[in-house]
Amino acid sequence: MSDRRGRVVVVGSLNVDLVTSVARHPGPGETILGSDLTRSHGGKGANQALAAARAGAQVAFVGRLGDDSDGAQYRTALRAAGIDDQHLRTTAGVPTGTALIVVDGAGENTIVVAPGANARLSAEDVRAAADVLADADVVLVQLEVGDEAVSAAFALAAEHGVRVVLNPSPVRTVPRAWLEAADPTVVNEHEQRAYDLAEACVTLGGRGATWHGTTVAPPATEVVDTTGAGDAFAGALAAALARGDDDATALRAAVAAGAEATTWVGAQPD
């Protein structure tokens, strides 16, 4: 293990978010008008990396961008946030990942992701980052990249005794060993049911989150957009655990970060 300097390595995705707002979500086959389209940076991996950095962690990123202007701009933004991008690859001939997000009048969203370069992140890419993974306090992983990359992250973390925080989203069939090895597995209530998890760190939307039998309610906020709130939670949780906070303290920090993330539009603050 490292000497607890708060080092987090994120193995995950980066997307450009295309967002529009509607009074209500359309039904099947229905067309409705939305607001002007906005473009912002997102992707579960990058959202969580930036949340961890905002929470004070030293963050390194393992992922893939496209060789387009979106990718170049994203790399610049990560560097400006102090995130180590030495293991962030550029993928020739492939666009940066894109998410199509529709937010309704209550701040609830639906999201469709076109993975782009994220789908090209390989086990070899992750193993090439073994030096930073071995030196981490926490490795933070989601499921917007392929199984081979996730499996390699778990294997390297186990080899070097590094704690893994897993956010198994979006839901898909995964090895049970991942869910059991993660400490913790961070899920929302839908994901908890889908994975049939008795033990997990569970986000509860406007009711906060629960872990190890402790439930923490969020502070009062004026909800503008819930996009990225779960990612802010996961990133802040990883940062707190990386600096050595106990689980209850880490949970409180994560709930506060998730609540704050609902006060701005998009997954990442300006």
PDB file of N, CA and C in Angstrom, residues 23-124:
ATOM      1  N   ALA A  23     -39.940  19.967 -20.956  1.00  0.00           N
ATOM      2  CA  ALA A  23     -40.894  20.028 -19.849  1.00  0.00           C
ATOM      3  C   ALA A  23     -41.136  18.638 -19.277  1.00  0.00           C
ATOM      4  N   ARG A  24     -41.194  17.648 -20.170  1.00  0.00           N
ATOM      5  CA  ARG A  24     -41.377  16.252 -19.763  1.00  0.00           C
ATOM      6  C   ARG A  24     -40.705  15.363 -20.790  1.00  0.00           C
ATOM      7  N   HIS A  25     -40.369  14.147 -20.411  1.00  0.00           N
ATOM      8  CA  HIS A  25     -39.755  13.220 -21.352  1.00  0.00           C
ATOM      9  C   HIS A  25     -40.799  12.703 -22.344  1.00  0.00           C
ATOM     10  N   PRO A  26     -40.440  12.545 -23.620  1.00  0.00           N
ATOM     11  CA  PRO A  26     -41.400  12.056 -24.608  1.00  0.00           C
ATOM     12  C   PRO A  26     -41.717  10.577 -24.403  1.00  0.00           C
ATOM     13  N   GLY A  27     -42.893  10.191 -24.854  1.00  0.00           N
ATOM     14  CA  GLY A  27     -43.253   8.786 -24.865  1.00  0.00           C
ATOM     15  C   GLY A  27     -42.739   8.117 -26.132  1.00  0.00           C
ATOM     16  N   PRO A  28     -42.877   6.787 -26.257  1.00  0.00           N
ATOM     17  CA  PRO A  28     -42.416   6.078 -27.451  1.00  0.00           C
ATOM     18  C   PRO A  28     -43.038   6.652 -28.719  1.00  0.00           C
ATOM     19  N   GLY A  29     -42.205   6.971 -29.703  1.00  0.00           N
ATOM     20  CA  GLY A  29     -42.683   7.490 -30.973  1.00  0.00           C
ATOM     21  C   GLY A  29     -43.079   8.949 -30.961  1.00  0.00           C
ATOM     22  N   GLU A  30     -42.923   9.627 -29.815  1.00  0.00           N
ATOM     23  CA  GLU A  30     -43.362  11.013 -29.690  1.00  0.00           C
ATOM     24  C   GLU A  30     -42.198  11.970 -29.924  1.00  0.00           C
ATOM     25  N   THR A  31     -42.449  13.068 -30.612  1.00  0.00           N
ATOM     26  CA  THR A  31     -41.466  14.137 -30.800  1.00  0.00           C
ATOM     27  C   THR A  31     -41.920  15.364 -30.031  1.00  0.00           C
ATOM     28  N   ILE A  32     -41.028  15.926 -29.219  1.00  0.00           N
ATOM     29  CA  ILE A  32     -41.328  17.167 -28.520  1.00  0.00           C
ATOM     30  C   ILE A  32     -40.162  18.126 -28.702  1.00  0.00           C
ATOM     31  N   LEU A  33     -40.392  19.396 -28.441  1.00  0.00           N
ATOM     32  CA  LEU A  33     -39.343  20.401 -28.576  1.00  0.00           C
ATOM     33  C   LEU A  33     -38.581  20.569 -27.273  1.00  0.00           C
ATOM     34  N   GLY A  34     -37.263  20.720 -27.409  1.00  0.00           N
ATOM     35  CA  GLY A  34     -36.421  20.967 -26.254  1.00  0.00           C
ATOM     36  C   GLY A  34     -35.812  22.352 -26.328  1.00  0.00           C
ATOM     37  N   SER A  35     -34.984  22.649 -25.352  1.00  0.00           N
ATOM     38  CA  SER A  35     -34.280  23.923 -25.315  1.00  0.00           C
ATOM     39  C   SER A  35     -33.101  23.891 -26.285  1.00  0.00           C
ATOM     40  N   ASP A  36     -32.368  24.990 -26.369  1.00  0.00           N
ATOM     41  CA  ASP A  36     -31.150  25.012 -27.172  1.00  0.00           C
ATOM     42  C   ASP A  36     -30.176  23.942 -26.685  1.00  0.00           C
ATOM     43  N   LEU A  37     -29.478  23.325 -27.622  1.00  0.00           N
ATOM     44  CA  LEU A  37     -28.529  22.274 -27.288  1.00  0.00           C
ATOM     45  C   LEU A  37     -27.262  22.874 -26.692  1.00  0.00           C
ATOM     46  N   THR A  38     -26.790  22.265 -25.591  1.00  0.00           N
ATOM     47  CA  THR A  38     -25.523  22.680 -24.997  1.00  0.00           C
ATOM     48  C   THR A  38     -24.526  21.532 -25.071  1.00  0.00           C
ATOM     49  N   ARG A  39     -23.244  21.883 -25.143  1.00  0.00           N
ATOM     50  CA  ARG A  39     -22.161  20.903 -25.175  1.00  0.00           C
ATOM     51  C   ARG A  39     -21.298  21.099 -23.936  1.00  0.00           C
ATOM     52  N   SER A  40     -20.992  19.998 -23.265  1.00  0.00           N
ATOM     53  CA  SER A  40     -20.127  20.084 -22.091  1.00  0.00           C
ATOM     54  C   SER A  40     -19.376  18.770 -21.939  1.00  0.00           C
ATOM     55  N   HIS A  41     -18.410  18.762 -21.057  1.00  0.00           N
ATOM     56  CA  HIS A  41     -17.628  17.559 -20.827  1.00  0.00           C
ATOM     57  C   HIS A  41     -18.329  16.642 -19.828  1.00  0.00           C
ATOM     58  N   GLY A  42     -18.276  15.333 -20.096  1.00  0.00           N
ATOM     59  CA  GLY A  42     -18.892  14.340 -19.221  1.00  0.00           C
ATOM     60  C   GLY A  42     -18.191  13.007 -19.358  1.00  0.00           C
ATOM     61  N   GLY A  43     -18.951  11.930 -19.190  1.00  0.00           N
ATOM     62  CA  GLY A  43     -18.378  10.583 -19.125  1.00  0.00           C
ATOM     63  C   GLY A  43     -18.161  10.216 -17.670  1.00  0.00           C
ATOM     64  N   LYS A  44     -18.599   9.037 -17.284  1.00  0.00           N
ATOM     65  CA  LYS A  44     -18.549   8.676 -15.868  1.00  0.00           C
ATOM     66  C   LYS A  44     -17.125   8.722 -15.320  1.00  0.00           C
ATOM     67  N   GLY A  45     -16.157   8.242 -16.088  1.00  0.00           N
ATOM     68  CA  GLY A  45     -14.781   8.241 -15.595  1.00  0.00           C
ATOM     69  C   GLY A  45     -14.264   9.638 -15.340  1.00  0.00           C
ATOM     70  N   ALA A  46     -14.428  10.519 -16.316  1.00  0.00           N
ATOM     71  CA  ALA A  46     -13.922  11.882 -16.173  1.00  0.00           C
ATOM     72  C   ALA A  46     -14.704  12.666 -15.128  1.00  0.00           C
ATOM     73  N   ASN A  47     -16.028  12.464 -15.070  1.00  0.00           N
ATOM     74  CA  ASN A  47     -16.813  13.121 -14.026  1.00  0.00           C
ATOM     75  C   ASN A  47     -16.276  12.759 -12.641  1.00  0.00           C
ATOM     76  N   GLN A  48     -16.018  11.483 -12.452  1.00  0.00           N
ATOM     77  CA  GLN A  48     -15.545  11.013 -11.150  1.00  0.00           C
ATOM     78  C   GLN A  48     -14.120  11.478 -10.874  1.00  0.00           C
ATOM     79  N   ALA A  49     -13.295  11.504 -11.912  1.00  0.00           N
ATOM     80  CA  ALA A  49     -11.922  11.985 -11.735  1.00  0.00           C
ATOM     81  C   ALA A  49     -11.907  13.446 -11.301  1.00  0.00           C
ATOM     82  N   LEU A  50     -12.727  14.272 -11.943  1.00  0.00           N
ATOM     83  CA  LEU A  50     -12.768  15.682 -11.590  1.00  0.00           C
ATOM     84  C   LEU A  50     -13.355  15.891 -10.198  1.00  0.00           C
ATOM     85  N   ALA A  51     -14.350  15.079  -9.830  1.00  0.00           N
ATOM     86  CA  ALA A  51     -14.902  15.176  -8.477  1.00  0.00           C
ATOM     87  C   ALA A  51     -13.853  14.806  -7.439  1.00  0.00           C
ATOM     88  N   ALA A  52     -13.056  13.780  -7.718  1.00  0.00           N
ATOM     89  CA  ALA A  52     -11.993  13.397  -6.790  1.00  0.00           C
ATOM     90  C   ALA A  52     -10.945  14.492  -6.674  1.00  0.00           C
ATOM     91  N   ALA A  53     -10.620  15.111  -7.808  1.00  0.00           N
ATOM     92  CA  ALA A  53      -9.645  16.201  -7.782  1.00  0.00           C
ATOM     93  C   ALA A  53     -10.187  17.393  -7.002  1.00  0.00           C
ATOM     94  N   ARG A  54     -11.472  17.727  -7.201  1.00  0.00           N
ATOM     95  CA  ARG A  54     -12.070  18.828  -6.438  1.00  0.00           C
ATOM     96  C   ARG A  54     -12.069  18.538  -4.949  1.00  0.00           C
ATOM     97  N   ALA A  55     -12.132  17.261  -4.602  1.00  0.00           N
ATOM     98  CA  ALA A  55     -12.126  16.861  -3.199  1.00  0.00           C
ATOM     99  C   ALA A  55     -10.715  16.772  -2.621  1.00  0.00           C
ATOM    100  N   GLY A  56      -9.711  17.108  -3.427  1.00  0.00           N
ATOM    101  CA  GLY A  56      -8.351  17.191  -2.921  1.00  0.00           C
ATOM    102  C   GLY A  56      -7.436  16.035  -3.241  1.00  0.00           C
ATOM    103  N   ALA A  57      -7.914  15.054  -3.998  1.00  0.00           N
ATOM    104  CA  ALA A  57      -7.076  13.908  -4.332  1.00  0.00           C
ATOM    105  C   ALA A  57      -6.085  14.244  -5.441  1.00  0.00           C
ATOM    106  N   GLN A  58      -4.973  13.509  -5.462  1.00  0.00           N
ATOM    107  CA  GLN A  58      -4.068  13.506  -6.608  1.00  0.00           C
ATOM    108  C   GLN A  58      -4.600  12.455  -7.573  1.00  0.00           C
ATOM    109  N   VAL A  59      -4.989  12.873  -8.769  1.00  0.00           N
ATOM    110  CA  VAL A  59      -5.723  11.998  -9.679  1.00  0.00           C
ATOM    111  C   VAL A  59      -4.934  11.745 -10.956  1.00  0.00           C
ATOM    112  N   ALA A  60      -4.865  10.478 -11.347  1.00  0.00           N
ATOM    113  CA  ALA A  60      -4.331  10.089 -12.655  1.00  0.00           C
ATOM    114  C   ALA A  60      -5.439   9.374 -13.421  1.00  0.00           C
ATOM    115  N   PHE A  61      -5.444   9.548 -14.742  1.00  0.00           N
ATOM    116  CA  PHE A  61      -6.530   9.008 -15.564  1.00  0.00           C
ATOM    117  C   PHE A  61      -5.988   8.014 -16.577  1.00  0.00           C
ATOM    118  N   VAL A  62      -6.659   6.863 -16.676  1.00  0.00           N
ATOM    119  CA  VAL A  62      -6.356   5.855 -17.692  1.00  0.00           C
ATOM    120  C   VAL A  62      -7.586   5.736 -18.583  1.00  0.00           C
ATOM    121  N   GLY A  63      -7.460   6.141 -19.849  1.00  0.00           N
ATOM    122  CA  GLY A  63      -8.606   6.117 -20.743  1.00  0.00           C
ATOM    123  C   GLY A  63      -8.202   6.446 -22.164  1.00  0.00           C
ATOM    124  N   ARG A  64      -9.196   6.646 -23.019  1.00  0.00           N
ATOM    125  CA  ARG A  64      -8.948   6.962 -24.427  1.00  0.00           C
ATOM    126  C   ARG A  64      -9.871   8.070 -24.910  1.00  0.00           C
ATOM    127  N   LEU A  65      -9.277   9.006 -25.632  1.00  0.00           N
ATOM    128  CA  LEU A  65      -9.985  10.072 -26.328  1.00  0.00           C
ATOM    129  C   LEU A  65      -9.898   9.858 -27.829  1.00  0.00           C
ATOM    130  N   GLY A  66     -10.807  10.472 -28.593  1.00  0.00           N
ATOM    131  CA  GLY A  66     -10.696  10.456 -30.038  1.00  0.00           C
ATOM    132  C   GLY A  66      -9.672  11.466 -30.517  1.00  0.00           C
ATOM    133  N   ASP A  67      -9.293  11.361 -31.792  1.00  0.00           N
ATOM    134  CA  ASP A  67      -8.324  12.311 -32.348  1.00  0.00           C
ATOM    135  C   ASP A  67      -9.037  13.490 -33.006  1.00  0.00           C
ATOM    136  N   ASP A  68     -10.096  13.973 -32.348  1.00  0.00           N
ATOM    137  CA  ASP A  68     -10.885  15.092 -32.852  1.00  0.00           C
ATOM    138  C   ASP A  68     -10.685  16.301 -31.944  1.00  0.00           C
ATOM    139  N   SER A  69     -11.311  17.402 -32.321  1.00  0.00           N
ATOM    140  CA  SER A  69     -11.174  18.618 -31.518  1.00  0.00           C
ATOM    141  C   SER A  69     -11.756  18.429 -30.122  1.00  0.00           C
ATOM    142  N   ASP A  70     -12.810  17.617 -29.991  1.00  0.00           N
ATOM    143  CA  ASP A  70     -13.386  17.343 -28.669  1.00  0.00           C
ATOM    144  C   ASP A  70     -12.342  16.699 -27.754  1.00  0.00           C
ATOM    145  N   GLY A  71     -11.598  15.747 -28.306  1.00  0.00           N
ATOM    146  CA  GLY A  71     -10.582  15.075 -27.511  1.00  0.00           C
ATOM    147  C   GLY A  71      -9.476  16.016 -27.072  1.00  0.00           C
ATOM    148  N   ALA A  72      -9.017  16.863 -27.994  1.00  0.00           N
ATOM    149  CA  ALA A  72      -7.950  17.813 -27.672  1.00  0.00           C
ATOM    150  C   ALA A  72      -8.404  18.797 -26.595  1.00  0.00           C
ATOM    151  N   GLN A  73      -9.632  19.273 -26.714  1.00  0.00           N
ATOM    152  CA  GLN A  73     -10.153  20.207 -25.725  1.00  0.00           C
ATOM    153  C   GLN A  73     -10.333  19.535 -24.367  1.00  0.00           C
ATOM    154  N   TYR A  74     -10.734  18.281 -24.386  1.00  0.00           N
ATOM    155  CA  TYR A  74     -10.935  17.558 -23.128  1.00  0.00           C
ATOM    156  C   TYR A  74      -9.598  17.361 -22.409  1.00  0.00           C
ATOM    157  N   ARG A  75      -8.571  16.999 -23.158  1.00  0.00           N
ATOM    158  CA  ARG A  75      -7.261  16.804 -22.546  1.00  0.00           C
ATOM    159  C   ARG A  75      -6.780  18.106 -21.887  1.00  0.00           C
ATOM    160  N   THR A  76      -6.982  19.212 -22.571  1.00  0.00           N
ATOM    161  CA  THR A  76      -6.596  20.511 -22.011  1.00  0.00           C
ATOM    162  C   THR A  76      -7.337  20.792 -20.708  1.00  0.00           C
ATOM    163  N   ALA A  77      -8.623  20.463 -20.673  1.00  0.00           N
ATOM    164  CA  ALA A  77      -9.427  20.703 -19.476  1.00  0.00           C
ATOM    165  C   ALA A  77      -8.955  19.846 -18.303  1.00  0.00           C
ATOM    166  N   LEU A  78      -8.620  18.597 -18.567  1.00  0.00           N
ATOM    167  CA  LEU A  78      -8.147  17.722 -17.497  1.00  0.00           C
ATOM    168  C   LEU A  78      -6.819  18.215 -16.939  1.00  0.00           C
ATOM    169  N   ARG A  79      -5.934  18.616 -17.825  1.00  0.00           N
ATOM    170  CA  ARG A  79      -4.652  19.149 -17.366  1.00  0.00           C
ATOM    171  C   ARG A  79      -4.855  20.397 -16.518  1.00  0.00           C
ATOM    172  N   ALA A  80      -5.790  21.251 -16.931  1.00  0.00           N
ATOM    173  CA  ALA A  80      -6.061  22.468 -16.167  1.00  0.00           C
ATOM    174  C   ALA A  80      -6.580  22.150 -14.775  1.00  0.00           C
ATOM    175  N   ALA A  81      -7.246  21.007 -14.624  1.00  0.00           N
ATOM    176  CA  ALA A  81      -7.758  20.582 -13.321  1.00  0.00           C
ATOM    177  C   ALA A  81      -6.706  19.856 -12.495  1.00  0.00           C
ATOM    178  N   GLY A  82      -5.497  19.725 -13.048  1.00  0.00           N
ATOM    179  CA  GLY A  82      -4.416  19.080 -12.317  1.00  0.00           C
ATOM    180  C   GLY A  82      -4.416  17.569 -12.390  1.00  0.00           C
ATOM    181  N   ILE A  83      -5.120  17.000 -13.364  1.00  0.00           N
ATOM    182  CA  ILE A  83      -5.200  15.549 -13.508  1.00  0.00           C
ATOM    183  C   ILE A  83      -4.073  15.046 -14.403  1.00  0.00           C
ATOM    184  N   ASP A  84      -3.395  14.006 -13.947  1.00  0.00           N
ATOM    185  CA  ASP A  84      -2.280  13.399 -14.681  1.00  0.00           C
ATOM    186  C   ASP A  84      -2.833  12.655 -15.898  1.00  0.00           C
ATOM    187  N   ASP A  85      -2.426  13.083 -17.108  1.00  0.00           N
ATOM    188  CA  ASP A  85      -2.966  12.490 -18.339  1.00  0.00           C
ATOM    189  C   ASP A  85      -1.932  11.655 -19.098  1.00  0.00           C
ATOM    190  N   GLN A  86      -0.847  11.250 -18.433  1.00  0.00           N
ATOM    191  CA  GLN A  86       0.200  10.527 -19.160  1.00  0.00           C
ATOM    192  C   GLN A  86      -0.288   9.184 -19.692  1.00  0.00           C
ATOM    193  N   HIS A  87      -1.346   8.622 -19.104  1.00  0.00           N
ATOM    194  CA  HIS A  87      -1.886   7.353 -19.583  1.00  0.00           C
ATOM    195  C   HIS A  87      -3.262   7.526 -20.235  1.00  0.00           C
ATOM    196  N   LEU A  88      -3.512   8.726 -20.719  1.00  0.00           N
ATOM    197  CA  LEU A  88      -4.722   9.009 -21.488  1.00  0.00           C
ATOM    198  C   LEU A  88      -4.343   8.996 -22.969  1.00  0.00           C
ATOM    199  N   ARG A  89      -4.773   7.943 -23.662  1.00  0.00           N
ATOM    200  CA  ARG A  89      -4.371   7.725 -25.053  1.00  0.00           C
ATOM    201  C   ARG A  89      -5.289   8.466 -26.024  1.00  0.00           C
ATOM    202  N   THR A  90      -4.740   8.782 -27.200  1.00  0.00           N
ATOM    203  CA  THR A  90      -5.532   9.321 -28.306  1.00  0.00           C
ATOM    204  C   THR A  90      -5.692   8.235 -29.357  1.00  0.00           C
ATOM    205  N   THR A  91      -6.928   8.001 -29.798  1.00  0.00           N
ATOM    206  CA  THR A  91      -7.244   6.905 -30.701  1.00  0.00           C
ATOM    207  C   THR A  91      -7.448   7.435 -32.115  1.00  0.00           C
ATOM    208  N   ALA A  92      -6.576   7.040 -33.036  1.00  0.00           N
ATOM    209  CA  ALA A  92      -6.643   7.538 -34.408  1.00  0.00           C
ATOM    210  C   ALA A  92      -7.918   7.071 -35.105  1.00  0.00           C
ATOM    211  N   GLY A  93      -8.550   8.007 -35.828  1.00  0.00           N
ATOM    212  CA  GLY A  93      -9.690   7.661 -36.664  1.00  0.00           C
ATOM    213  C   GLY A  93     -10.977   7.362 -35.925  1.00  0.00           C
ATOM    214  N   VAL A  94     -11.027   7.669 -34.651  1.00  0.00           N
ATOM    215  CA  VAL A  94     -12.208   7.354 -33.839  1.00  0.00           C
ATOM    216  C   VAL A  94     -12.626   8.611 -33.072  1.00  0.00           C
ATOM    217  N   PRO A  95     -13.917   8.923 -33.004  1.00  0.00           N
ATOM    218  CA  PRO A  95     -14.346  10.117 -32.267  1.00  0.00           C
ATOM    219  C   PRO A  95     -14.309   9.911 -30.760  1.00  0.00           C
ATOM    220  N   THR A  96     -14.232  10.995 -30.044  1.00  0.00           N
ATOM    221  CA  THR A  96     -14.397  10.968 -28.598  1.00  0.00           C
ATOM    222  C   THR A  96     -15.820  10.522 -28.277  1.00  0.00           C
ATOM    223  N   GLY A  97     -15.985   9.808 -27.164  1.00  0.00           N
ATOM    224  CA  GLY A  97     -17.310   9.350 -26.758  1.00  0.00           C
ATOM    225  C   GLY A  97     -18.293  10.495 -26.634  1.00  0.00           C
ATOM    226  N   THR A  98     -19.571  10.208 -26.900  1.00  0.00           N
ATOM    227  CA  THR A  98     -20.615  11.232 -26.866  1.00  0.00           C
ATOM    228  C   THR A  98     -21.823  10.709 -26.098  1.00  0.00           C
ATOM    229  N   ALA A  99     -22.399  11.573 -25.257  1.00  0.00           N
ATOM    230  CA  ALA A  99     -23.620  11.227 -24.531  1.00  0.00           C
ATOM    231  C   ALA A  99     -24.733  12.190 -24.923  1.00  0.00           C
ATOM    232  N   LEU A 100     -25.904  11.650 -25.214  1.00  0.00           N
ATOM    233  CA  LEU A 100     -27.094  12.430 -25.558  1.00  0.00           C
ATOM    234  C   LEU A 100     -27.989  12.459 -24.321  1.00  0.00           C
ATOM    235  N   ILE A 101     -28.197  13.646 -23.744  1.00  0.00           N
ATOM    236  CA  ILE A 101     -28.861  13.774 -22.445  1.00  0.00           C
ATOM    237  C   ILE A 101     -30.079  14.674 -22.575  1.00  0.00           C
ATOM    238  N   VAL A 102     -31.205  14.206 -22.051  1.00  0.00           N
ATOM    239  CA  VAL A 102     -32.439  14.990 -22.020  1.00  0.00           C
ATOM    240  C   VAL A 102     -32.856  15.150 -20.560  1.00  0.00           C
ATOM    241  N   VAL A 103     -33.022  16.396 -20.139  1.00  0.00           N
ATOM    242  CA  VAL A 103     -33.370  16.712 -18.749  1.00  0.00           C
ATOM    243  C   VAL A 103     -34.778  17.286 -18.699  1.00  0.00           C
ATOM    244  N   ASP A 104     -35.632  16.727 -17.797  1.00  0.00           N
ATOM    245  CA  ASP A 104     -37.006  17.215 -17.729  1.00  0.00           C
ATOM    246  C   ASP A 104     -37.158  18.329 -16.696  1.00  0.00           C
ATOM    247  N   GLY A 105     -38.377  18.821 -16.536  1.00  0.00           N
ATOM    248  CA  GLY A 105     -38.624  19.961 -15.669  1.00  0.00           C
ATOM    249  C   GLY A 105     -38.346  19.707 -14.206  1.00  0.00           C
ATOM    250  N   ALA A 106     -38.293  18.428 -13.797  1.00  0.00           N
ATOM    251  CA  ALA A 106     -37.989  18.086 -12.411  1.00  0.00           C
ATOM    252  C   ALA A 106     -36.506  17.838 -12.194  1.00  0.00           C
ATOM    253  N   GLY A 107     -35.711  18.014 -13.259  1.00  0.00           N
ATOM    254  CA  GLY A 107     -34.276  17.796 -13.147  1.00  0.00           C
ATOM    255  C   GLY A 107     -33.854  16.358 -13.361  1.00  0.00           C
ATOM    256  N   GLU A 108     -34.793  15.460 -13.698  1.00  0.00           N
ATOM    257  CA  GLU A 108     -34.450  14.059 -13.965  1.00  0.00           C
ATOM    258  C   GLU A 108     -34.029  13.909 -15.424  1.00  0.00           C
ATOM    259  N   ASN A 109     -33.094  12.962 -15.660  1.00  0.00           N
ATOM    260  CA  ASN A 109     -32.527  12.863 -17.000  1.00  0.00           C
ATOM    261  C   ASN A 109     -32.609  11.464 -17.567  1.00  0.00           C
ATOM    262  N   THR A 110     -32.554  11.384 -18.899  1.00  0.00           N
ATOM    263  CA  THR A 110     -32.305  10.134 -19.609  1.00  0.00           C
ATOM    264  C   THR A 110     -31.054  10.335 -20.450  1.00  0.00           C
ATOM    265  N   ILE A 111     -30.265   9.255 -20.604  1.00  0.00           N
ATOM    266  CA  ILE A 111     -28.955   9.375 -21.240  1.00  0.00           C
ATOM    267  C   ILE A 111     -28.734   8.203 -22.194  1.00  0.00           C
ATOM    268  N   VAL A 112     -28.257   8.499 -23.404  1.00  0.00           N
ATOM    269  CA  VAL A 112     -27.803   7.487 -24.351  1.00  0.00           C
ATOM    270  C   VAL A 112     -26.354   7.805 -24.696  1.00  0.00           C
ATOM    271  N   VAL A 113     -25.477   6.792 -24.605  1.00  0.00           N
ATOM    272  CA  VAL A 113     -24.047   7.005 -24.817  1.00  0.00           C
ATOM    273  C   VAL A 113     -23.575   6.292 -26.080  1.00  0.00           C
ATOM    274  N   ALA A 114     -22.863   7.024 -26.957  1.00  0.00           N
ATOM    275  CA  ALA A 114     -22.136   6.438 -28.086  1.00  0.00           C
ATOM    276  C   ALA A 114     -20.670   6.361 -27.660  1.00  0.00           C
ATOM    277  N   PRO A 115     -20.124   5.171 -27.388  1.00  0.00           N
ATOM    278  CA  PRO A 115     -18.832   5.051 -26.690  1.00  0.00           C
ATOM    279  C   PRO A 115     -17.631   5.647 -27.417  1.00  0.00           C
ATOM    280  N   GLY A 116     -17.592   5.564 -28.739  1.00  0.00           N
ATOM    281  CA  GLY A 116     -16.436   6.084 -29.463  1.00  0.00           C
ATOM    282  C   GLY A 116     -15.132   5.506 -28.954  1.00  0.00           C
ATOM    283  N   ALA A 117     -14.158   6.368 -28.651  1.00  0.00           N
ATOM    284  CA  ALA A 117     -12.832   5.915 -28.236  1.00  0.00           C
ATOM    285  C   ALA A 117     -12.855   5.128 -26.937  1.00  0.00           C
ATOM    286  N   ASN A 118     -13.855   5.340 -26.097  1.00  0.00           N
ATOM    287  CA  ASN A 118     -13.920   4.603 -24.838  1.00  0.00           C
ATOM    288  C   ASN A 118     -13.925   3.092 -25.053  1.00  0.00           C
ATOM    289  N   ALA A 119     -14.570   2.660 -26.135  1.00  0.00           N
ATOM    290  CA  ALA A 119     -14.672   1.232 -26.408  1.00  0.00           C
ATOM    291  C   ALA A 119     -13.342   0.623 -26.813  1.00  0.00           C
ATOM    292  N   ARG A 120     -12.348   1.473 -27.127  1.00  0.00           N
ATOM    293  CA  ARG A 120     -11.033   0.967 -27.550  1.00  0.00           C
ATOM    294  C   ARG A 120     -10.046   0.854 -26.394  1.00  0.00           C
ATOM    295  N   LEU A 121     -10.449   1.229 -25.172  1.00  0.00           N
ATOM    296  CA  LEU A 121      -9.540   1.080 -24.037  1.00  0.00           C
ATOM    297  C   LEU A 121      -9.315  -0.405 -23.788  1.00  0.00           C
ATOM    298  N   SER A 122      -8.047  -0.826 -23.789  1.00  0.00           N
ATOM    299  CA  SER A 122      -7.718  -2.243 -23.732  1.00  0.00           C
ATOM    300  C   SER A 122      -7.038  -2.618 -22.422  1.00  0.00           C
ATOM    301  N   ALA A 123      -6.938  -3.927 -22.206  1.00  0.00           N
ATOM    302  CA  ALA A 123      -6.182  -4.417 -21.050  1.00  0.00           C
ATOM    303  C   ALA A 123      -4.729  -3.984 -21.138  1.00  0.00           C
ATOM    304  N   GLU A 124      -4.181  -3.928 -22.358  1.00  0.00           N
ATOM    305  CA  GLU A 124      -2.789  -3.495 -22.540  1.00  0.00           C
ATOM    306  C   GLU A 124      -2.619  -2.036 -22.118  1.00  0.00           C
TER     307      GLU A 124
END
